[in-house]
């Protein structure tokens, strides 16, 4: 193409060769022939500002790490956002499918306040974004863009290995125990992690830890509190006589520190529980818009323990429109929209809560001596519960923020449990719904807050177990949610995901270790009333059915709320 102007931008218009006349150092023209491939390369360089763009890369300094060993992650070619980040996931997860086990932004901290295209981040200590040390097992590291799950590079697979079994030792003070009796276990040679723990499994049902994996949750558990040598106490499970096995495990995971110990649980005498309204107690908690799969993905040891020692349906369904108003009304009244007529998040239309009152109001009507309480953060819940109950409190989530309101509600209920003779409580947590809308059902932010609520629940259960009258009380702990949602976070429709909820009844009043099927949100009110009164009195015509309760006359004890 001699004599023509040759430009890489005109490449599609020129032939396979092109003559360029670049100046040399002596300012004399020199003739040189370039092929099409040369011109394409030159064009890419000019289009990129004279620099070739390199691919994003992520690498680790090792493929295998000892438990607690620092992990050095090196990245290059990033898009230079402050919030580009490196996430560590279990090997069977991918970003967005569940919570990361640890993450750092490209500046090496949890805040992401500096942008870097190239650099490194060191995972070496616990922080708000790093669980440390990571339990032994297979993991994958990913380089991700701008606080999202857009993949820049990865997975980079690696393994964390723990102490070989035999470095530690575990012994029990007896070879057999009655139901509910305290086990004192002595251990030595633990790695000293704050979340090293002992758990109990039923031997015949299997599912106990093997090769750092447990198929089923422990029946009972307690932590070593970071001691290398010491003792830990734990209650044997109720209604689960037979052969059991105790495992000493590493850092909230399922890798054995010592050889497991087998023991026997014997059936013991039942406790002398008083009748309805005396020893009978119920705490009904809910998290707004939390799908069962989100609950399963989050790290929730306290809820897991309630499920293991309760009756659970992880495939329950809503009956009404999947808005919070109808969902909460179903939970409170035990009837569907066809009766209570709540169809949206507004109580301004022709609703009918007078004829279909809350389960707390029904208890007050049937027996005024029952001490009732509702502590919530949304005015619709407050409106659905009448002034006739004993404690009716609202912390306005719109005014103080939903996370603050949840905390205030938890603290109020904790005070009621610790300092009053309260019998029946309703406690909803609302901020989970806000996070689901903002980030998605299975997003890291949503799962992190579910774990916060799990901590609240652990506090409340401990407060129940610390009551001076606890030994003579028969507690039922209920948990559910008002609606499901799409994975993107929306709800209000009729898709299976939007109607997907769960039902949990736990505590000494439940049929422990059983599964429930075909449960619905309208079943909670009937279950709570039946536990407190023995049955739903005639005339209330609830749509729900009592589920997950201990069969009358079956062995029970009020000595622990969850074991």
Coordinates of C-alpha atoms in Angstrom, one line a residue:
X1 CA 0.0 0.0 0.0
X2 CA 2.9 2.3 -1.0
X3 CA 2.2 6.0 -0.9
X4 CA -1.0 5.7 1.2
X5 CA -1.7 6.9 4.7
X6 CA -1.5 3.8 6.9
X7 CA -3.5 3.7 10.1
X8 CA -4.4 0.8 12.4
X9 CA -7.9 2.3 12.7
X10 CA -8.4 1.7 9.0
X11 CA -7.4 -1.9 9.2
X12 CA -10.6 -3.4 7.9
X13 CA -10.3 -1.1 4.8
X14 CA -6.7 -1.9 3.8
X15 CA -4.9 -4.9 2.3
X16 CA -2.8 -7.4 4.1
X17 CA 0.4 -5.2 4.0
X18 CA 0.9 -1.5 4.7
X19 CA 3.8 0.8 4.4
X20 CA 4.5 3.2 7.2
X21 CA 7.1 6.0 7.1
X22 CA 8.2 6.5 10.7
X23 CA 10.8 9.2 11.5
X24 CA 14.2 8.0 12.6
X25 CA 16.6 9.7 15.0
X26 CA 18.1 11.7 12.0
X27 CA 14.7 12.9 10.9
X28 CA 15.0 11.0 7.7
X29 CA 12.1 8.9 6.5
X30 CA 12.6 5.2 6.3
X31 CA 10.3 2.9 4.5
X32 CA 9.1 -0.3 6.3
X33 CA 6.4 -2.8 5.4
X34 CA 4.0 -4.1 8.1
X35 CA 1.7 -7.1 7.9
X36 CA -1.9 -6.9 9.0
X37 CA -1.0 -8.6 12.3
X38 CA 1.6 -5.9 13.0
X39 CA -1.0 -3.2 12.4
X40 CA -3.6 -4.9 14.6
X41 CA -1.1 -5.1 17.5
X42 CA -0.2 -1.4 17.0
X43 CA -3.9 -0.5 16.9
X44 CA -4.6 -2.3 20.2
X45 CA -1.6 -0.5 21.8
X46 CA -2.9 2.9 20.6
X47 CA -6.4 2.2 21.7
X48 CA -5.2 1.3 25.2
X49 CA -3.3 4.5 25.5
X50 CA 0.0 3.1 24.5
X51 CA 0.0 0.2 27.1
X52 CA -1.0 -3.3 26.7
X53 CA -3.7 -4.4 29.2
X54 CA -2.7 -7.5 31.2
X55 CA -5.2 -10.1 32.4
X56 CA -6.2 -10.1 36.1
X57 CA -4.5 -12.8 38.1
X58 CA -4.6 -14.2 41.6
X59 CA -2.1 -16.5 43.2
X60 CA -1.3 -17.9 46.6
X61 CA 2.1 -18.5 48.2
X62 CA 1.2 -22.2 49.0
X63 CA -1.2 -24.9 48.0
X64 CA -1.4 -26.4 51.5
X65 CA -1.4 -24.6 54.9
X66 CA -1.3 -25.7 58.5
X67 CA -4.2 -24.6 60.6
X68 CA -3.6 -20.9 61.6
X69 CA -0.8 -20.4 59.1
X70 CA -0.9 -17.0 57.3
X71 CA -2.2 -17.1 53.7
X72 CA -0.5 -14.6 51.3
X73 CA -2.7 -13.8 48.3
X74 CA -1.1 -11.8 45.4
X75 CA -3.1 -10.1 42.7
X76 CA -2.3 -8.2 39.5
X77 CA -4.0 -6.4 36.7
X78 CA -7.1 -5.4 38.7
X79 CA -9.5 -2.7 37.7
X80 CA -8.2 -0.4 40.5
X81 CA -11.4 -0.1 42.5
X82 CA -11.2 0.5 46.2
X83 CA -13.7 -2.3 46.8
X84 CA -12.1 -5.0 44.6
X85 CA -11.7 -7.9 47.0
X86 CA -10.4 -11.4 47.6
X87 CA -12.8 -13.9 49.0
X88 CA -12.1 -17.4 50.5
X89 CA -14.9 -19.9 50.1
X90 CA -15.4 -23.6 50.8
X91 CA -14.4 -25.6 47.8
X92 CA -18.0 -26.7 47.1
X93 CA -19.2 -23.1 47.0
X94 CA -18.8 -20.2 44.5
X95 CA -19.1 -16.5 45.1
X96 CA -22.7 -15.5 45.6
X97 CA -23.9 -19.1 46.4
X98 CA -23.1 -18.7 50.1
X99 CA -21.1 -16.6 52.5
X100 CA -17.3 -16.3 52.2
X101 CA -15.3 -17.8 55.1
X102 CA -12.9 -14.8 54.9
X103 CA -12.4 -11.8 52.7
X104 CA -10.1 -8.8 52.4
X105 CA -10.2 -5.8 50.1
X106 CA -7.2 -5.1 47.9
X107 CA -5.7 -2.7 50.5
X108 CA -5.5 -5.6 52.9
X109 CA -8.3 -4.6 55.4
X110 CA -12.0 -4.9 55.9
X111 CA -12.8 -1.3 54.9
X112 CA -11.6 -1.1 51.3
X113 CA -10.4 2.5 51.5
X114 CA -7.6 2.4 49.0
X115 CA -7.5 1.3 45.3
X116 CA -4.8 -1.0 44.1
X117 CA -4.4 -2.8 40.8
X118 CA -1.5 -4.9 41.9
X119 CA -0.5 -6.0 45.4
X120 CA -1.1 -8.6 48.1
X121 CA -3.3 -9.3 51.1
X122 CA -2.4 -11.5 54.0
X123 CA -5.0 -13.6 55.9
X124 CA -3.5 -14.1 59.3
X125 CA -5.7 -12.9 62.1
X126 CA -9.4 -12.7 63.1
X127 CA -11.3 -9.5 62.2
X128 CA -14.8 -8.5 61.2
X129 CA -14.3 -10.0 57.8
X130 CA -11.9 -12.9 58.6
X131 CA -12.9 -16.0 60.5
X132 CA -9.5 -17.1 61.9
X133 CA -8.1 -19.6 62.0
X134 CA -10.0 -21.3 59.2
X135 CA -11.0 -24.9 60.0
X136 CA -9.1 -27.6 58.2
X137 CA -10.5 -28.6 54.8
X138 CA -10.5 -27.7 51.1
X139 CA -11.0 -24.0 50.0
X140 CA -10.9 -21.8 47.0
X141 CA -9.8 -18.2 46.7
X142 CA -11.3 -15.7 44.2
X143 CA -10.4 -12.2 42.9
X144 CA -13.6 -10.3 42.7
X145 CA -14.6 -6.8 41.4
X146 CA -15.9 -3.8 43.3
X147 CA -17.8 -5.4 46.2
X148 CA -19.7 -7.7 43.9
X149 CA -19.4 -11.2 42.7
X150 CA -18.0 -10.3 39.2
X151 CA -15.1 -12.8 38.8
X152 CA -11.6 -11.4 37.9
X153 CA -9.7 -14.6 38.6
X154 CA -10.1 -17.9 40.4
X155 CA -10.7 -20.3 41.7
X156 CA -7.3 -20.9 43.2
X157 CA -7.7 -24.1 45.2
X158 CA -5.9 -24.8 48.4
X159 CA -6.2 -27.0 51.6
X160 CA -5.8 -26.3 55.3
X161 CA -4.7 -29.3 57.3
X162 CA -5.2 -29.6 61.0
X163 CA -3.6 -31.3 63.9
X164 CA -3.5 -35.1 63.3
X165 CA -5.9 -37.0 65.6
X166 CA -4.0 -38.3 68.7
X167 CA -2.4 -34.9 69.5
X168 CA -5.3 -34.3 71.8
X169 CA -7.2 -36.5 74.3
X170 CA -10.8 -36.6 75.5
X171 CA -12.3 -38.5 78.5
X172 CA -15.7 -38.4 80.2
X173 CA -16.4 -38.6 83.9
X174 CA -18.9 -41.6 83.4
X175 CA -19.7 -44.2 80.8
X176 CA -23.5 -43.7 81.1
X177 CA -25.8 -40.8 82.1
X178 CA -29.5 -40.2 82.6
X179 CA -31.3 -37.9 80.2
X180 CA -30.5 -34.3 81.0
X181 CA -27.6 -35.2 83.4
X182 CA -24.5 -33.1 83.1
X183 CA -21.4 -34.6 81.4
X184 CA -18.0 -33.4 82.6
X185 CA -15.4 -34.0 79.9
X186 CA -11.7 -33.5 80.4
X187 CA -9.5 -32.6 77.4
X188 CA -5.9 -31.9 76.7
X189 CA -3.8 -31.0 73.8
X190 CA -6.4 -28.8 72.0
X191 CA -5.1 -26.1 69.7
X192 CA -6.5 -23.3 71.9
X193 CA -8.9 -21.8 69.5
X194 CA -11.8 -19.8 71.1
X195 CA -14.3 -21.9 69.1
X196 CA -12.9 -25.4 69.8
X197 CA -15.9 -27.4 71.0
X198 CA -17.4 -30.7 72.1
X199 CA -20.5 -32.1 70.5
X200 CA -22.7 -35.1 71.1
X201 CA -24.3 -37.3 68.3
X202 CA -26.6 -40.3 68.4
X203 CA -24.6 -43.3 67.3
X204 CA -27.5 -45.3 65.7
X205 CA -28.6 -42.4 63.5
X206 CA -25.1 -41.6 62.2
X207 CA -24.1 -38.3 60.8
X208 CA -21.3 -37.7 63.4
X209 CA -18.0 -36.1 62.2
X210 CA -15.8 -38.1 59.9
X211 CA -12.9 -36.8 57.8
X212 CA -13.8 -33.2 58.9
X213 CA -17.4 -33.5 57.7
X214 CA -20.6 -34.0 59.7
X215 CA -23.8 -34.9 58.0
X216 CA -26.0 -34.0 61.0
X217 CA -25.9 -31.3 63.7
X218 CA -24.8 -32.2 67.2
X219 CA -27.6 -32.9 69.7
X220 CA -25.8 -30.9 72.3
X221 CA -22.6 -28.8 72.3
X222 CA -20.4 -26.5 74.3
X223 CA -17.1 -24.6 73.7
X224 CA -13.6 -25.0 75.3
X225 CA -13.3 -21.2 75.5
X226 CA -9.8 -21.3 74.0
X227 CA -8.2 -23.6 76.6
X228 CA -5.5 -26.1 75.6
X229 CA -6.2 -28.3 78.6
X230 CA -9.3 -28.2 80.8
X231 CA -12.9 -29.4 81.2
X232 CA -16.1 -28.7 79.5
X233 CA -19.6 -29.5 80.7
X234 CA -22.6 -30.4 78.5
X235 CA -26.1 -31.7 79.1
X236 CA -27.1 -35.1 77.6
X237 CA -30.1 -34.8 75.2
X238 CA -33.7 -35.5 76.4
X239 CA -35.9 -38.1 74.6
X240 CA -32.8 -39.6 73.0
X241 CA -31.8 -42.6 75.0
X242 CA -29.3 -45.1 73.7
X243 CA -25.7 -45.0 72.5
X244 CA -24.1 -41.6 71.9
X245 CA -20.6 -40.4 70.9
X246 CA -18.7 -37.3 72.1
X247 CA -16.3 -35.5 69.7
X248 CA -13.7 -32.9 70.6
X249 CA -13.6 -30.7 67.5
X250 CA -11.5 -27.8 66.1
X251 CA -12.6 -24.2 65.7
X252 CA -16.3 -24.5 65.1
X253 CA -15.7 -27.1 62.4
X254 CA -15.8 -30.9 62.4
X255 CA -12.2 -32.0 62.4
X256 CA -11.4 -34.2 65.4
X257 CA -8.8 -33.1 67.9
X258 CA -8.9 -36.4 69.8
X259 CA -10.4 -39.9 69.4
X260 CA -14.2 -39.7 70.0
X261 CA -15.7 -41.3 73.2
X262 CA -18.8 -43.5 73.2
X263 CA -21.3 -43.5 76.1
X264 CA -24.9 -44.4 76.9
X265 CA -27.9 -42.2 77.7
X266 CA -30.5 -43.8 80.1
X267 CA -34.1 -42.8 80.3
X268 CA -34.7 -40.9 83.6
X269 CA -37.7 -39.8 85.6
X270 CA -39.9 -37.0 84.2
X271 CA -39.9 -33.6 85.8
X272 CA -42.9 -32.4 87.8
X273 CA -44.2 -29.8 85.4
X274 CA -47.1 -27.5 86.4
X275 CA -50.1 -27.0 84.3
X276 CA -51.0 -24.5 81.6
X277 CA -50.3 -20.9 82.5
X278 CA -47.9 -22.0 85.3
X279 CA -44.9 -24.0 84.0
X280 CA -45.9 -23.6 80.4
X281 CA -44.0 -20.9 78.5
X282 CA -43.6 -19.9 74.9
X283 CA -41.2 -17.7 73.0
X284 CA -42.2 -17.1 69.3
X285 CA -39.4 -15.4 67.2
X286 CA -39.3 -14.7 63.5
X287 CA -36.9 -13.2 61.0
X288 CA -38.6 -11.2 58.2
X289 CA -38.2 -12.6 54.7
X290 CA -35.5 -15.3 55.5
X291 CA -35.7 -18.3 53.2
X292 CA -34.8 -21.7 54.6
X293 CA -31.8 -22.0 52.3
X294 CA -30.4 -18.7 53.5
X295 CA -30.8 -20.0 57.1
X296 CA -28.9 -23.1 56.1
X297 CA -26.0 -21.2 54.5
X298 CA -25.5 -18.9 57.4
X299 CA -23.3 -19.9 60.3
X300 CA -26.0 -20.2 63.0
X301 CA -24.9 -22.6 65.8
X302 CA -27.7 -21.5 68.2
X303 CA -30.5 -22.0 65.6
X304 CA -28.9 -25.3 64.5
X305 CA -29.1 -26.5 68.0
X306 CA -32.8 -25.6 68.2
X307 CA -33.4 -27.5 65.0
X308 CA -31.5 -30.5 66.2
X309 CA -33.5 -30.6 69.4
X310 CA -36.9 -29.7 67.9
X311 CA -39.4 -30.4 65.2
X312 CA -38.6 -28.8 61.9
X313 CA -40.1 -28.3 58.4
X314 CA -37.7 -26.7 56.0
X315 CA -40.2 -26.8 53.2
X316 CA -43.2 -25.0 54.7
X317 CA -45.4 -22.6 52.7
X318 CA -47.3 -19.4 53.1
X319 CA -51.0 -19.3 52.5
X320 CA -51.5 -15.6 51.8
X321 CA -49.9 -12.9 49.5
X322 CA -46.1 -12.8 50.1
X323 CA -46.0 -9.3 51.5
X324 CA -45.0 -8.7 55.1
X325 CA -48.5 -7.5 56.2
X326 CA -50.4 -10.6 55.2
X327 CA -47.5 -12.9 56.3
X328 CA -47.2 -11.4 59.8
X329 CA -51.0 -11.4 60.1
X330 CA -51.0 -15.2 59.3
X331 CA -48.4 -15.8 62.0
X332 CA -50.2 -13.8 64.6
X333 CA -53.8 -14.8 64.0
X334 CA -53.6 -18.4 62.8
X335 CA -56.0 -17.6 59.9
X336 CA -55.4 -16.7 56.2
X337 CA -56.2 -13.5 54.3
X338 CA -59.7 -14.9 53.5
X339 CA -60.5 -14.2 57.2
X340 CA -58.3 -11.4 58.5
X341 CA -58.4 -9.6 55.1
X342 CA -54.9 -8.2 55.3
X343 CA -53.7 -8.1 51.7
X344 CA -50.9 -5.6 51.7
X345 CA -48.5 -3.7 54.0
X346 CA -51.3 -1.4 55.1
X347 CA -54.0 -1.7 57.7
X348 CA -56.0 1.2 56.4
X349 CA -58.6 -0.8 54.4
X350 CA -61.3 -3.1 55.7
X351 CA -59.3 -5.5 57.7
X352 CA -60.8 -7.9 60.2
X353 CA -58.6 -8.3 63.2
X354 CA -61.4 -7.9 65.7
X355 CA -63.0 -11.2 64.8
X356 CA -59.6 -12.8 64.2
X357 CA -57.3 -11.5 67.0
X358 CA -53.7 -12.5 67.7
X359 CA -52.7 -15.7 69.6
X360 CA -51.6 -13.5 72.5
X361 CA -55.0 -11.9 72.7
X362 CA -56.7 -15.3 72.6
X363 CA -54.5 -16.4 75.5
X364 CA -55.5 -13.3 77.5
X365 CA -59.2 -13.8 76.7
X366 CA -59.1 -17.5 77.8
X367 CA -56.9 -16.9 80.9
X368 CA -56.1 -13.4 82.1
X369 CA -53.4 -14.7 84.5
X370 CA -51.2 -15.6 81.5
X371 CA -48.5 -12.9 81.3
X372 CA -48.2 -11.9 77.6
X373 CA -45.8 -9.7 75.7
X374 CA -45.2 -8.4 72.2
X375 CA -42.0 -6.5 71.4
X376 CA -41.7 -5.3 67.8
X377 CA -40.3 -2.7 65.4
X378 CA -43.1 -2.3 62.9
X379 CA -46.4 -0.4 63.5
X380 CA -48.4 -3.1 61.7
X381 CA -47.4 -5.7 64.3
X382 CA -48.3 -3.3 67.1
X383 CA -51.7 -2.7 65.5
X384 CA -52.4 -6.5 65.2
X385 CA -51.9 -7.0 68.9
X386 CA -54.5 -5.3 71.2
X387 CA -53.9 -3.2 74.3
X388 CA -55.3 -6.0 76.4
X389 CA -52.0 -7.9 76.5
X390 CA -49.6 -7.2 79.4
X391 CA -46.6 -5.8 77.6
X392 CA -47.0 -4.2 74.2
X393 CA -43.8 -2.4 73.1
X394 CA -42.7 -0.9 69.8
X395 CA -39.2 0.4 68.8
X396 CA -39.9 2.2 65.5
X397 CA -37.6 0.8 62.9
X398 CA -38.3 3.8 60.6
X399 CA -37.2 6.2 63.3
X400 CA -34.1 4.6 64.8
X401 CA -33.0 2.2 62.0
X402 CA -34.1 -1.4 61.6
X403 CA -30.9 -2.9 63.0
X404 CA -31.0 -0.7 66.1
X405 CA -34.7 -1.5 66.5
X406 CA -33.9 -5.2 66.4
X407 CA -31.2 -4.8 69.0
X408 CA -33.6 -2.8 71.3
X409 CA -36.3 -5.4 70.9
X410 CA -33.9 -8.2 71.8
X411 CA -32.8 -6.3 74.9
X412 CA -36.4 -5.7 76.0
X413 CA -37.3 -9.3 75.7
X414 CA -34.1 -10.4 77.5
X415 CA -35.1 -8.1 80.4
X416 CA -38.6 -9.6 80.5
X417 CA -37.2 -13.1 80.5
X418 CA -34.6 -12.2 83.3
X419 CA -36.8 -10.1 85.6
X420 CA -40.5 -11.0 85.1
X421 CA -42.7 -14.0 85.3
X422 CA -43.6 -13.6 81.6
X423 CA -45.4 -16.6 80.0
X424 CA -45.9 -15.9 76.3
X425 CA -43.8 -13.6 74.1
X426 CA -43.7 -12.6 70.4
X427 CA -40.4 -11.2 69.0
X428 CA -40.0 -10.4 65.3
X429 CA -36.7 -9.2 63.7
X430 CA -37.2 -7.0 60.7
X431 CA -33.8 -5.9 59.3
X432 CA -33.3 -9.2 57.5
X433 CA -36.0 -8.1 55.0
X434 CA -34.3 -4.8 54.3
X435 CA -31.0 -6.5 53.6
X436 CA -32.7 -9.1 51.4
X437 CA -34.2 -6.3 49.3
X438 CA -30.9 -4.3 49.1
X439 CA -28.5 -7.1 48.5
X440 CA -30.3 -10.4 47.7
X441 CA -31.6 -13.4 49.5
X442 CA -28.2 -15.3 49.7
X443 CA -25.9 -12.3 49.7
X444 CA -23.1 -12.0 52.1
X445 CA -24.6 -9.0 53.8
X446 CA -27.9 -10.8 54.4
X447 CA -26.2 -14.0 55.7
X448 CA -23.9 -12.0 58.0
X449 CA -27.0 -10.4 59.7
X450 CA -28.7 -13.7 60.1
X451 CA -25.6 -14.7 62.0
X452 CA -26.1 -11.6 64.2
X453 CA -29.6 -12.6 65.0
X454 CA -28.4 -16.1 65.8
X455 CA -26.2 -14.5 68.5
X456 CA -29.3 -12.7 69.8
X457 CA -31.1 -16.0 70.0
X458 CA -28.2 -17.6 71.9
X459 CA -28.5 -14.8 74.4
X460 CA -32.2 -15.2 74.9
X461 CA -31.9 -19.0 75.3
X462 CA -29.2 -18.6 77.9
X463 CA -31.4 -16.1 79.7
X464 CA -34.2 -18.6 79.8
X465 CA -32.0 -21.3 81.1
X466 CA -30.7 -18.9 83.8
X467 CA -34.2 -18.2 85.2
X468 CA -34.6 -19.1 88.9
X469 CA -37.8 -21.0 88.1
X470 CA -36.4 -22.7 85.0
X471 CA -36.4 -26.2 86.4
X472 CA -40.2 -26.2 86.8
X473 CA -40.9 -24.6 83.4
X474 CA -41.9 -26.2 80.1
X475 CA -40.6 -24.0 77.3
X476 CA -41.7 -24.1 73.7
X477 CA -39.5 -22.0 71.3
X478 CA -41.1 -21.3 67.9
X479 CA -39.3 -19.8 64.9
X480 CA -40.5 -18.9 61.4
X481 CA -40.6 -16.2 58.8
X482 CA -43.5 -14.3 57.1
X483 CA -42.6 -15.0 53.5
X484 CA -39.9 -16.2 51.2
X485 CA -38.4 -14.2 48.3
X486 CA -36.8 -14.5 44.9
X487 CA -33.0 -15.0 45.0
X488 CA -32.6 -11.4 43.7
X489 CA -34.5 -10.3 46.8
X490 CA -38.0 -9.4 45.7
X491 CA -41.3 -10.8 47.0
X492 CA -45.0 -10.2 46.7
X493 CA -45.7 -12.8 44.0
X494 CA -46.7 -16.5 44.1
X495 CA -43.5 -18.3 42.9
X496 CA -42.4 -21.2 45.0
X497 CA -39.3 -19.3 46.2
X498 CA -41.6 -16.4 47.4
X499 CA -43.8 -18.8 49.3
X500 CA -41.0 -20.9 50.7
X501 CA -40.8 -20.6 54.5
X502 CA -39.9 -22.8 57.5
X503 CA -41.5 -24.0 60.7
X504 CA -39.6 -24.8 63.9
X505 CA -40.8 -25.9 67.3
X506 CA -38.1 -26.6 69.9
X507 CA -37.6 -26.7 73.6
X508 CA -38.9 -29.2 76.2
X509 CA -42.4 -28.7 74.9
X510 CA -41.6 -30.0 71.4
X511 CA -41.4 -33.4 69.9
X512 CA -37.6 -33.3 69.8
X513 CA -35.7 -34.7 66.9
X514 CA -38.7 -35.1 64.6
X515 CA -39.5 -33.7 61.2
X516 CA -42.7 -31.8 60.4
X517 CA -44.4 -31.9 56.9
X518 CA -46.9 -29.7 55.2
X519 CA -46.6 -26.9 57.8
X520 CA -47.9 -23.4 57.1
X521 CA -47.6 -20.0 58.7
X522 CA -51.1 -20.3 60.2
X523 CA -49.9 -23.3 62.2
X524 CA -47.8 -21.2 64.6
X525 CA -50.7 -19.6 66.5
X526 CA -52.5 -23.0 67.0
X527 CA -49.2 -24.5 68.2
X528 CA -48.5 -21.8 70.7
X529 CA -52.1 -21.8 72.1
X530 CA -52.2 -25.6 72.3
X531 CA -48.9 -25.7 74.2
X532 CA -50.2 -23.1 76.7
X533 CA -53.8 -24.3 77.1
X534 CA -53.8 -27.9 76.0
X535 CA -55.9 -27.3 72.9
X536 CA -57.4 -24.4 70.9
X537 CA -60.6 -23.6 72.7
X538 CA -63.9 -24.0 70.7
X539 CA -65.1 -21.0 68.8
X540 CA -61.9 -19.5 67.6
X541 CA -62.0 -21.5 64.3
X542 CA -58.4 -21.1 63.4
X543 CA -57.1 -22.3 60.0
X544 CA -53.9 -23.7 61.4
X545 CA -53.0 -27.0 63.1
X546 CA -50.8 -27.5 66.2
X547 CA -47.6 -29.1 65.0
X548 CA -44.3 -30.3 66.5
X549 CA -45.5 -30.6 70.1
X550 CA -44.5 -33.3 72.5
X551 CA -47.2 -36.0 72.9
X552 CA -49.0 -35.5 76.2
X553 CA -47.6 -37.7 78.8
X554 CA -44.3 -38.2 77.1
X555 CA -41.1 -37.7 79.1
X556 CA -40.0 -34.0 79.3
X557 CA -37.8 -31.8 81.4
X558 CA -37.4 -28.1 81.9
X559 CA -33.8 -28.3 82.8
X560 CA -32.5 -27.1 79.4
X561 CA -34.1 -25.1 76.7
X562 CA -32.3 -26.6 73.8
X563 CA -30.6 -29.9 74.8

